[in-house]
Amino acid sequence: MKNLRIATFNINGIRARLPNLLEWLERESPDIVCLQELKAVDKDFPAAELESVGYGAIWHGQASWNGVAILARDAQPLESRRGLPGGDDDSHSRYLEAAVHGVLVGCLYLPNGNPQPGPKFDYKLAWFERLIDYAQGLQASDHPVVLAGDYNVVPTDMDIYNPRSWLKDALLQPESRACYQRLLDQGWTDSLRHLYPDERIYTFWDYFRQHWQKNSGLRIDHLLLNPTASAYLSEAGVDAWVRNQPHPSDHAPTWIRLASRKRR
């Protein structure tokens, strides 16, 4: 395996944030990028602009909402799946999968689920069940697999600045957290938490009440690794400087590095 930097980034509107995205790509040079919340139909995806800075791409867009993409530096991702199994009546663009640089990458944008209780929360849990069912086969693969994206789940109270003001939010509900834990129990590694078990690390700061300025964040963007991939995990982090750029997304890119040699 090559030495790979793999990132996930909820871009919150790819046309509006394209300058931020291009600056980040040129500065950090990730090898593989999973994007969420494109908020653009397929014809409006900026493939030419990304190609101009060295990135091939596949994408699954949707007008005004959702949308996912996988980018690869100096390569073209080979698409292997578009949408999760069992979603014939699901019109949301939330899952895209590709083989790239020797890794199978699933890019996902899990439903937010608010307000809860209600049909949006029911949809979140149903989508999560489909992901859990499908992920079991990926976890057991002999090939390295990364499931990266905005999971819209705060796994524990350590992953949020203050859980009290979010207690009714779908991101913190016991059902949401239980689904995430069931994924981990299959044998997936939560890469950031694995390397930093005792640190408060955030990937999202909403636009209200100066949450960015006060570092009042949440960790909801995750990169899960199957056992084959986790053997190569060497680094992980958050490019928080992107959140401080003009007209930013409310998320920052979250990344891992898979080393060319397995950890002993």
PDB file of C-alpha atoms in Angstrom:
ATOM      1  CA  MET A   1       0.000   0.000   0.000  1.00  0.00           C
ATOM      2  CA  LYS A   2       1.130   3.541  -0.739  1.00  0.00           C
ATOM      3  CA  ASN A   3       1.410   6.110   2.026  1.00  0.00           C
ATOM      4  CA  LEU A   4      -2.058   7.661   1.846  1.00  0.00           C
ATOM      5  CA  ARG A   5      -3.729  10.698   3.383  1.00  0.00           C
ATOM      6  CA  ILE A   6      -7.499  10.154   3.291  1.00  0.00           C
ATOM      7  CA  ALA A   7      -9.928  12.899   4.288  1.00  0.00           C
ATOM      8  CA  THR A   8     -13.628  13.515   4.713  1.00  0.00           C
ATOM      9  CA  PHE A   9     -15.154  16.989   4.418  1.00  0.00           C
ATOM     10  CA  ASN A  10     -18.777  18.123   4.586  1.00  0.00           C
ATOM     11  CA  ILE A  11     -18.412  21.006   2.155  1.00  0.00           C
ATOM     12  CA  ASN A  12     -21.916  22.452   2.777  1.00  0.00           C
ATOM     13  CA  GLY A  13     -22.399  23.583  -0.819  1.00  0.00           C
ATOM     14  CA  ILE A  14     -19.618  22.836  -3.274  1.00  0.00           C
ATOM     15  CA  ARG A  15     -20.220  25.800  -5.562  1.00  0.00           C
ATOM     16  CA  ALA A  16     -20.310  28.269  -2.666  1.00  0.00           C
ATOM     17  CA  ARG A  17     -17.203  26.780  -0.997  1.00  0.00           C
ATOM     18  CA  LEU A  18     -15.178  25.921  -4.089  1.00  0.00           C
ATOM     19  CA  PRO A  19     -12.406  28.474  -3.395  1.00  0.00           C
ATOM     20  CA  ASN A  20     -12.029  27.046   0.131  1.00  0.00           C
ATOM     21  CA  LEU A  21     -11.935  23.501  -1.225  1.00  0.00           C
ATOM     22  CA  LEU A  22      -9.332  24.298  -3.881  1.00  0.00           C
ATOM     23  CA  GLU A  23      -7.114  26.125  -1.381  1.00  0.00           C
ATOM     24  CA  TRP A  24      -7.294  23.194   1.023  1.00  0.00           C
ATOM     25  CA  LEU A  25      -6.494  20.657  -1.705  1.00  0.00           C
ATOM     26  CA  GLU A  26      -3.477  22.621  -2.864  1.00  0.00           C
ATOM     27  CA  ARG A  27      -2.185  23.211   0.667  1.00  0.00           C
ATOM     28  CA  GLU A  28      -2.757  19.758   2.211  1.00  0.00           C
ATOM     29  CA  SER A  29      -2.641  17.490  -0.887  1.00  0.00           C
ATOM     30  CA  PRO A  30      -4.856  14.655   0.402  1.00  0.00           C
ATOM     31  CA  ASP A  31      -4.718  11.529  -1.742  1.00  0.00           C
ATOM     32  CA  ILE A  32      -8.403  10.635  -1.333  1.00  0.00           C
ATOM     33  CA  VAL A  33     -11.253  12.946  -0.340  1.00  0.00           C
ATOM     34  CA  CYS A  34     -14.861  12.147   0.544  1.00  0.00           C
ATOM     35  CA  LEU A  35     -17.187  15.152   0.222  1.00  0.00           C
ATOM     36  CA  GLN A  36     -20.716  15.487   1.576  1.00  0.00           C
ATOM     37  CA  GLU A  37     -23.547  17.997   1.178  1.00  0.00           C
ATOM     38  CA  LEU A  38     -22.660  18.998  -2.366  1.00  0.00           C
ATOM     39  CA  LYS A  39     -26.066  20.702  -2.705  1.00  0.00           C
ATOM     40  CA  ALA A  40     -25.690  20.610  -6.481  1.00  0.00           C
ATOM     41  CA  VAL A  41     -27.087  18.555  -9.343  1.00  0.00           C
ATOM     42  CA  ASP A  42     -24.643  16.418 -11.300  1.00  0.00           C
ATOM     43  CA  LYS A  43     -24.220  18.889 -14.166  1.00  0.00           C
ATOM     44  CA  ASP A  44     -23.120  21.616 -11.754  1.00  0.00           C
ATOM     45  CA  PHE A  45     -20.346  19.589 -10.150  1.00  0.00           C
ATOM     46  CA  PRO A  46     -17.007  21.425 -10.707  1.00  0.00           C
ATOM     47  CA  ALA A  47     -15.140  18.511 -12.274  1.00  0.00           C
ATOM     48  CA  ALA A  48     -13.007  20.723 -14.531  1.00  0.00           C
ATOM     49  CA  GLU A  49     -11.857  22.941 -11.668  1.00  0.00           C
ATOM     50  CA  LEU A  50     -10.883  19.915  -9.608  1.00  0.00           C
ATOM     51  CA  GLU A  51      -9.084  18.331 -12.538  1.00  0.00           C
ATOM     52  CA  SER A  52      -7.091  21.541 -12.967  1.00  0.00           C
ATOM     53  CA  VAL A  53      -5.536  20.988  -9.526  1.00  0.00           C
ATOM     54  CA  GLY A  54      -4.890  17.290 -10.137  1.00  0.00           C
ATOM     55  CA  TYR A  55      -7.993  15.499  -8.856  1.00  0.00           C
ATOM     56  CA  GLY A  56     -10.170  12.971 -10.606  1.00  0.00           C
ATOM     57  CA  ALA A  57     -13.686  12.635  -9.224  1.00  0.00           C
ATOM     58  CA  ILE A  58     -16.951  10.750  -9.165  1.00  0.00           C
ATOM     59  CA  TRP A  59     -20.089  12.286  -7.698  1.00  0.00           C
ATOM     60  CA  HIS A  60     -23.741  11.700  -6.904  1.00  0.00           C
ATOM     61  CA  GLY A  61     -25.486  15.053  -6.754  1.00  0.00           C
ATOM     62  CA  GLN A  62     -28.880  16.335  -5.710  1.00  0.00           C
ATOM     63  CA  ALA A  63     -30.484  19.745  -6.046  1.00  0.00           C
ATOM     64  CA  SER A  64     -30.321  21.909  -2.889  1.00  0.00           C
ATOM     65  CA  TRP A  65     -29.670  18.997  -0.502  1.00  0.00           C
ATOM     66  CA  ASN A  66     -27.351  16.060   0.156  1.00  0.00           C
ATOM     67  CA  GLY A  67     -24.905  14.879  -2.509  1.00  0.00           C
ATOM     68  CA  VAL A  68     -21.605  12.998  -2.106  1.00  0.00           C
ATOM     69  CA  ALA A  69     -18.364  12.776  -4.066  1.00  0.00           C
ATOM     70  CA  ILE A  70     -15.012  10.979  -3.989  1.00  0.00           C
ATOM     71  CA  LEU A  71     -11.866  12.734  -5.222  1.00  0.00           C
ATOM     72  CA  ALA A  72      -8.485  11.170  -5.948  1.00  0.00           C
ATOM     73  CA  ARG A  73      -5.173  12.930  -6.447  1.00  0.00           C
ATOM     74  CA  ASP A  74      -3.559  12.020  -9.777  1.00  0.00           C
ATOM     75  CA  ALA A  75      -6.083   9.208 -10.299  1.00  0.00           C
ATOM     76  CA  GLN A  76      -9.664   8.452 -11.263  1.00  0.00           C
ATOM     77  CA  PRO A  77     -11.815   6.671  -8.660  1.00  0.00           C
ATOM     78  CA  LEU A  78     -13.375   3.446  -9.939  1.00  0.00           C
ATOM     79  CA  GLU A  79     -16.995   3.488  -8.800  1.00  0.00           C
ATOM     80  CA  SER A  80     -18.221   0.278  -7.185  1.00  0.00           C
ATOM     81  CA  ARG A  81     -21.568   1.312  -5.670  1.00  0.00           C
ATOM     82  CA  ARG A  82     -24.027   4.198  -5.753  1.00  0.00           C
ATOM     83  CA  GLY A  83     -26.542   4.117  -2.918  1.00  0.00           C
ATOM     84  CA  LEU A  84     -26.951   1.488  -0.211  1.00  0.00           C
ATOM     85  CA  PRO A  85     -28.757  -1.812  -0.857  1.00  0.00           C
ATOM     86  CA  GLY A  86     -32.424  -1.863   0.031  1.00  0.00           C
ATOM     87  CA  GLY A  87     -33.130   1.734  -0.898  1.00  0.00           C
ATOM     88  CA  ASP A  88     -35.094   1.422  -4.106  1.00  0.00           C
ATOM     89  CA  ASP A  89     -37.543   4.102  -2.942  1.00  0.00           C
ATOM     90  CA  ASP A  90     -34.851   6.351  -1.427  1.00  0.00           C
ATOM     91  CA  SER A  91     -34.241   9.422  -3.598  1.00  0.00           C
ATOM     92  CA  HIS A  92     -31.524  10.919  -1.376  1.00  0.00           C
ATOM     93  CA  SER A  93     -27.929  11.006  -2.644  1.00  0.00           C
ATOM     94  CA  ARG A  94     -26.095   9.802   0.453  1.00  0.00           C
ATOM     95  CA  TYR A  95     -23.704   6.956  -0.378  1.00  0.00           C
ATOM     96  CA  LEU A  96     -20.980   6.517  -2.980  1.00  0.00           C
ATOM     97  CA  GLU A  97     -18.213   3.903  -3.076  1.00  0.00           C
ATOM     98  CA  ALA A  98     -15.062   3.527  -5.130  1.00  0.00           C
ATOM     99  CA  ALA A  99     -11.753   1.728  -5.382  1.00  0.00           C
ATOM    100  CA  VAL A 100      -8.840   4.153  -5.477  1.00  0.00           C
ATOM    101  CA  HIS A 101      -5.124   3.943  -4.659  1.00  0.00           C
ATOM    102  CA  GLY A 102      -5.558   0.348  -3.471  1.00  0.00           C
ATOM    103  CA  VAL A 103      -8.298   1.163  -0.938  1.00  0.00           C
ATOM    104  CA  LEU A 104     -12.064   0.671  -1.086  1.00  0.00           C
ATOM    105  CA  VAL A 105     -13.666   3.914   0.121  1.00  0.00           C
ATOM    106  CA  GLY A 106     -17.291   4.376   1.094  1.00  0.00           C
ATOM    107  CA  CYS A 107     -18.346   8.027   1.280  1.00  0.00           C
ATOM    108  CA  LEU A 108     -21.516   8.593   3.297  1.00  0.00           C
ATOM    109  CA  TYR A 109     -23.775  11.374   4.477  1.00  0.00           C
ATOM    110  CA  LEU A 110     -25.990   9.926   7.158  1.00  0.00           C
ATOM    111  CA  PRO A 111     -29.364  11.648   7.687  1.00  0.00           C
ATOM    112  CA  ASN A 112     -29.480  14.353  10.318  1.00  0.00           C
ATOM    113  CA  GLY A 113     -32.761  13.120  11.797  1.00  0.00           C
ATOM    114  CA  ASN A 114     -34.106  16.367  13.226  1.00  0.00           C
ATOM    115  CA  PRO A 115     -36.636  17.114  14.482  1.00  0.00           C
ATOM    116  CA  GLN A 116     -37.054  14.073  16.661  1.00  0.00           C
ATOM    117  CA  PRO A 117     -39.170  12.188  17.313  1.00  0.00           C
ATOM    118  CA  GLY A 118     -40.785  12.098  13.914  1.00  0.00           C
ATOM    119  CA  PRO A 119     -40.462  10.814  10.351  1.00  0.00           C
ATOM    120  CA  LYS A 120     -37.012  12.355   9.800  1.00  0.00           C
ATOM    121  CA  PHE A 121     -35.627  10.549  12.821  1.00  0.00           C
ATOM    122  CA  ASP A 122     -37.297   7.324  11.707  1.00  0.00           C
ATOM    123  CA  TYR A 123     -35.621   7.741   8.307  1.00  0.00           C
ATOM    124  CA  LYS A 124     -32.251   8.306   9.995  1.00  0.00           C
ATOM    125  CA  LEU A 125     -32.524   5.069  11.957  1.00  0.00           C
ATOM    126  CA  ALA A 126     -33.776   3.094   8.941  1.00  0.00           C
ATOM    127  CA  TRP A 127     -30.866   4.384   6.836  1.00  0.00           C
ATOM    128  CA  PHE A 128     -28.470   3.514   9.649  1.00  0.00           C
ATOM    129  CA  GLU A 129     -29.819  -0.062   9.693  1.00  0.00           C
ATOM    130  CA  ARG A 130     -29.136  -0.379   5.969  1.00  0.00           C
ATOM    131  CA  LEU A 131     -25.597   0.897   6.508  1.00  0.00           C
ATOM    132  CA  ILE A 132     -24.989  -1.560   9.358  1.00  0.00           C
ATOM    133  CA  ASP A 133     -26.209  -4.479   7.261  1.00  0.00           C
ATOM    134  CA  TYR A 134     -24.066  -3.525   4.288  1.00  0.00           C
ATOM    135  CA  ALA A 135     -20.987  -2.630   6.346  1.00  0.00           C
ATOM    136  CA  GLN A 136     -20.738  -6.141   7.792  1.00  0.00           C
ATOM    137  CA  GLY A 137     -19.516  -7.508   4.471  1.00  0.00           C
ATOM    138  CA  LEU A 138     -17.045  -4.650   3.982  1.00  0.00           C
ATOM    139  CA  GLN A 139     -15.629  -5.109   7.456  1.00  0.00           C
ATOM    140  CA  ALA A 140     -14.713  -8.713   6.721  1.00  0.00           C
ATOM    141  CA  SER A 141     -12.893  -7.867   3.487  1.00  0.00           C
ATOM    142  CA  ASP A 142      -9.244  -8.803   3.069  1.00  0.00           C
ATOM    143  CA  HIS A 143      -8.808  -5.480   1.272  1.00  0.00           C
ATOM    144  CA  PRO A 144      -8.412  -2.195   3.187  1.00  0.00           C
ATOM    145  CA  VAL A 145     -11.782  -0.444   3.529  1.00  0.00           C
ATOM    146  CA  VAL A 146     -12.532   3.055   4.822  1.00  0.00           C
ATOM    147  CA  LEU A 147     -16.074   4.247   5.617  1.00  0.00           C
ATOM    148  CA  ALA A 148     -15.726   8.024   5.753  1.00  0.00           C
ATOM    149  CA  GLY A 149     -18.227  10.798   6.067  1.00  0.00           C
ATOM    150  CA  ASP A 150     -20.578  12.912   8.090  1.00  0.00           C
ATOM    151  CA  TYR A 151     -22.298  10.369  10.325  1.00  0.00           C
ATOM    152  CA  ASN A 152     -24.439  12.969  12.110  1.00  0.00           C
ATOM    153  CA  VAL A 153     -23.729  11.121  15.367  1.00  0.00           C
ATOM    154  CA  VAL A 154     -21.898  12.398  18.432  1.00  0.00           C
ATOM    155  CA  PRO A 155     -20.628   9.038  19.751  1.00  0.00           C
ATOM    156  CA  THR A 156     -20.118  10.048  23.396  1.00  0.00           C
ATOM    157  CA  ASP A 157     -20.353  13.095  25.628  1.00  0.00           C
ATOM    158  CA  MET A 158     -16.597  13.495  25.203  1.00  0.00           C
ATOM    159  CA  ASP A 159     -17.254  14.322  21.536  1.00  0.00           C
ATOM    160  CA  ILE A 160     -19.207  17.508  22.257  1.00  0.00           C
ATOM    161  CA  TYR A 161     -18.374  20.701  24.113  1.00  0.00           C
ATOM    162  CA  ASN A 162     -21.521  20.550  26.258  1.00  0.00           C
ATOM    163  CA  PRO A 163     -24.164  17.856  25.824  1.00  0.00           C
ATOM    164  CA  ARG A 164     -26.781  19.592  27.967  1.00  0.00           C
ATOM    165  CA  SER A 165     -27.899  22.050  25.294  1.00  0.00           C
ATOM    166  CA  TRP A 166     -28.102  19.265  22.681  1.00  0.00           C
ATOM    167  CA  LEU A 167     -29.964  16.644  24.678  1.00  0.00           C
ATOM    168  CA  LYS A 168     -33.032  16.721  22.383  1.00  0.00           C
ATOM    169  CA  ASP A 169     -30.995  16.734  19.178  1.00  0.00           C
ATOM    170  CA  ALA A 170     -31.062  13.648  16.942  1.00  0.00           C
ATOM    171  CA  LEU A 171     -27.246  13.560  16.904  1.00  0.00           C
ATOM    172  CA  LEU A 172     -27.103  12.644  20.592  1.00  0.00           C
ATOM    173  CA  GLN A 173     -30.090  10.335  20.943  1.00  0.00           C
ATOM    174  CA  PRO A 174     -29.448   6.932  22.526  1.00  0.00           C
ATOM    175  CA  GLU A 175     -30.767   5.223  19.377  1.00  0.00           C
ATOM    176  CA  SER A 176     -28.275   7.103  17.161  1.00  0.00           C
ATOM    177  CA  ARG A 177     -25.381   6.331  19.457  1.00  0.00           C
ATOM    178  CA  ALA A 178     -26.402   2.694  19.728  1.00  0.00           C
ATOM    179  CA  CYS A 179     -26.363   2.321  15.949  1.00  0.00           C
ATOM    180  CA  TYR A 180     -22.885   3.825  15.762  1.00  0.00           C
ATOM    181  CA  GLN A 181     -21.686   1.484  18.491  1.00  0.00           C
ATOM    182  CA  ARG A 182     -23.135  -1.498  16.621  1.00  0.00           C
ATOM    183  CA  LEU A 183     -20.981  -0.507  13.653  1.00  0.00           C
ATOM    184  CA  LEU A 184     -17.893  -0.411  15.843  1.00  0.00           C
ATOM    185  CA  ASP A 185     -18.836  -3.747  17.373  1.00  0.00           C
ATOM    186  CA  GLN A 186     -18.573  -5.334  13.928  1.00  0.00           C
ATOM    187  CA  GLY A 187     -14.835  -4.690  14.170  1.00  0.00           C
ATOM    188  CA  TRP A 188     -14.481  -1.188  12.713  1.00  0.00           C
ATOM    189  CA  THR A 189     -11.909   1.201  14.166  1.00  0.00           C
ATOM    190  CA  ASP A 190     -12.894   4.815  14.872  1.00  0.00           C
ATOM    191  CA  SER A 191      -9.559   6.209  13.715  1.00  0.00           C
ATOM    192  CA  LEU A 192      -9.433   9.547  15.547  1.00  0.00           C
ATOM    193  CA  ARG A 193     -10.663   8.137  18.829  1.00  0.00           C
ATOM    194  CA  HIS A 194      -8.319   5.152  18.491  1.00  0.00           C
ATOM    195  CA  LEU A 195      -5.258   7.406  18.227  1.00  0.00           C
ATOM    196  CA  TYR A 196      -6.522  10.041  20.672  1.00  0.00           C
ATOM    197  CA  PRO A 197      -8.565   8.172  23.290  1.00  0.00           C
ATOM    198  CA  ASP A 198      -8.528  10.956  25.884  1.00  0.00           C
ATOM    199  CA  GLU A 199      -8.643  14.168  23.810  1.00  0.00           C
ATOM    200  CA  ARG A 200     -11.559  16.386  22.908  1.00  0.00           C
ATOM    201  CA  ILE A 201     -11.434  16.685  19.130  1.00  0.00           C
ATOM    202  CA  TYR A 202     -14.125  18.485  17.138  1.00  0.00           C
ATOM    203  CA  THR A 203     -14.939  18.470  13.424  1.00  0.00           C
ATOM    204  CA  PHE A 204     -18.053  20.689  13.361  1.00  0.00           C
ATOM    205  CA  TRP A 205     -18.850  24.110  14.794  1.00  0.00           C
ATOM    206  CA  ASP A 206     -22.244  25.555  13.900  1.00  0.00           C
ATOM    207  CA  TYR A 207     -22.689  29.147  12.770  1.00  0.00           C
ATOM    208  CA  PHE A 208     -24.545  30.300  15.884  1.00  0.00           C
ATOM    209  CA  ARG A 209     -23.511  31.893  19.192  1.00  0.00           C
ATOM    210  CA  GLN A 210     -19.843  32.177  18.168  1.00  0.00           C
ATOM    211  CA  HIS A 211     -19.348  28.447  18.521  1.00  0.00           C
ATOM    212  CA  TRP A 212     -16.271  28.490  16.290  1.00  0.00           C
ATOM    213  CA  GLN A 213     -14.661  31.352  18.173  1.00  0.00           C
ATOM    214  CA  LYS A 214     -15.347  29.608  21.497  1.00  0.00           C
ATOM    215  CA  ASN A 215     -14.338  26.156  20.199  1.00  0.00           C
ATOM    216  CA  SER A 216     -17.809  24.874  21.075  1.00  0.00           C
ATOM    217  CA  GLY A 217     -17.684  21.947  18.677  1.00  0.00           C
ATOM    218  CA  LEU A 218     -18.911  18.449  17.962  1.00  0.00           C
ATOM    219  CA  ARG A 219     -17.168  15.400  16.519  1.00  0.00           C
ATOM    220  CA  ILE A 220     -19.552  13.993  13.909  1.00  0.00           C
ATOM    221  CA  ASP A 221     -17.229  13.349  10.932  1.00  0.00           C
ATOM    222  CA  HIS A 222     -15.671   9.910  11.232  1.00  0.00           C
ATOM    223  CA  LEU A 223     -13.331   7.628   9.312  1.00  0.00           C
ATOM    224  CA  LEU A 224     -13.963   3.990  10.222  1.00  0.00           C
ATOM    225  CA  LEU A 225     -11.404   1.366   9.193  1.00  0.00           C
ATOM    226  CA  ASN A 226     -11.817  -2.355   8.757  1.00  0.00           C
ATOM    227  CA  PRO A 227      -9.097  -4.518  10.372  1.00  0.00           C
ATOM    228  CA  THR A 228      -7.055  -4.684   7.179  1.00  0.00           C
ATOM    229  CA  ALA A 229      -6.957  -0.882   6.897  1.00  0.00           C
ATOM    230  CA  SER A 230      -6.516  -0.215  10.611  1.00  0.00           C
ATOM    231  CA  ALA A 231      -3.251  -2.142  10.585  1.00  0.00           C
ATOM    232  CA  TYR A 232      -1.785   0.710   8.508  1.00  0.00           C
ATOM    233  CA  LEU A 233      -3.204   3.635  10.556  1.00  0.00           C
ATOM    234  CA  SER A 234      -0.389   5.997  11.576  1.00  0.00           C
ATOM    235  CA  GLU A 235      -1.866   9.502  11.970  1.00  0.00           C
ATOM    236  CA  ALA A 236      -5.192  11.331  12.200  1.00  0.00           C
ATOM    237  CA  GLY A 237      -6.269  14.912  12.617  1.00  0.00           C
ATOM    238  CA  VAL A 238      -8.546  17.804  11.714  1.00  0.00           C
ATOM    239  CA  ASP A 239      -7.556  20.663   9.402  1.00  0.00           C
ATOM    240  CA  ALA A 240      -9.327  23.195  11.606  1.00  0.00           C
ATOM    241  CA  TRP A 241      -7.764  26.159   9.797  1.00  0.00           C
ATOM    242  CA  VAL A 242     -10.260  25.610   6.959  1.00  0.00           C
ATOM    243  CA  ARG A 243     -13.126  26.445   9.335  1.00  0.00           C
ATOM    244  CA  ASN A 244     -11.520  29.864   9.885  1.00  0.00           C
ATOM    245  CA  GLN A 245     -11.490  30.817   6.199  1.00  0.00           C
ATOM    246  CA  PRO A 246     -13.915  33.380   4.718  1.00  0.00           C
ATOM    247  CA  HIS A 247     -17.395  31.935   4.021  1.00  0.00           C
ATOM    248  CA  PRO A 248     -16.490  28.524   5.450  1.00  0.00           C
ATOM    249  CA  SER A 249     -18.399  25.302   5.806  1.00  0.00           C
ATOM    250  CA  ASP A 250     -19.458  24.607   9.383  1.00  0.00           C
ATOM    251  CA  HIS A 251     -17.294  21.447   9.189  1.00  0.00           C
ATOM    252  CA  ALA A 252     -13.517  21.115   8.886  1.00  0.00           C
ATOM    253  CA  PRO A 253     -11.742  18.378   6.902  1.00  0.00           C
ATOM    254  CA  THR A 254     -10.960  15.331   9.024  1.00  0.00           C
ATOM    255  CA  TRP A 255      -8.171  13.037   7.883  1.00  0.00           C
ATOM    256  CA  ILE A 256      -6.100   9.946   8.514  1.00  0.00           C
ATOM    257  CA  ARG A 257      -2.817   8.668   7.174  1.00  0.00           C
ATOM    258  CA  LEU A 258      -2.317   5.037   6.253  1.00  0.00           C
ATOM    259  CA  ALA A 259       1.390   4.268   6.363  1.00  0.00           C
ATOM    260  CA  SER A 260       3.097   2.184   3.715  1.00  0.00           C
ATOM    261  CA  ARG A 261       4.094  -0.345   6.384  1.00  0.00           C
ATOM    262  CA  LYS A 262       1.820  -2.044   8.853  1.00  0.00           C
ATOM    263  CA  ARG A 263       2.010  -1.152  12.510  1.00  0.00           C
ATOM    264  CA  ARG A 264       3.694  -3.842  14.563  1.00  0.00           C
TER     265      ARG A 264
END
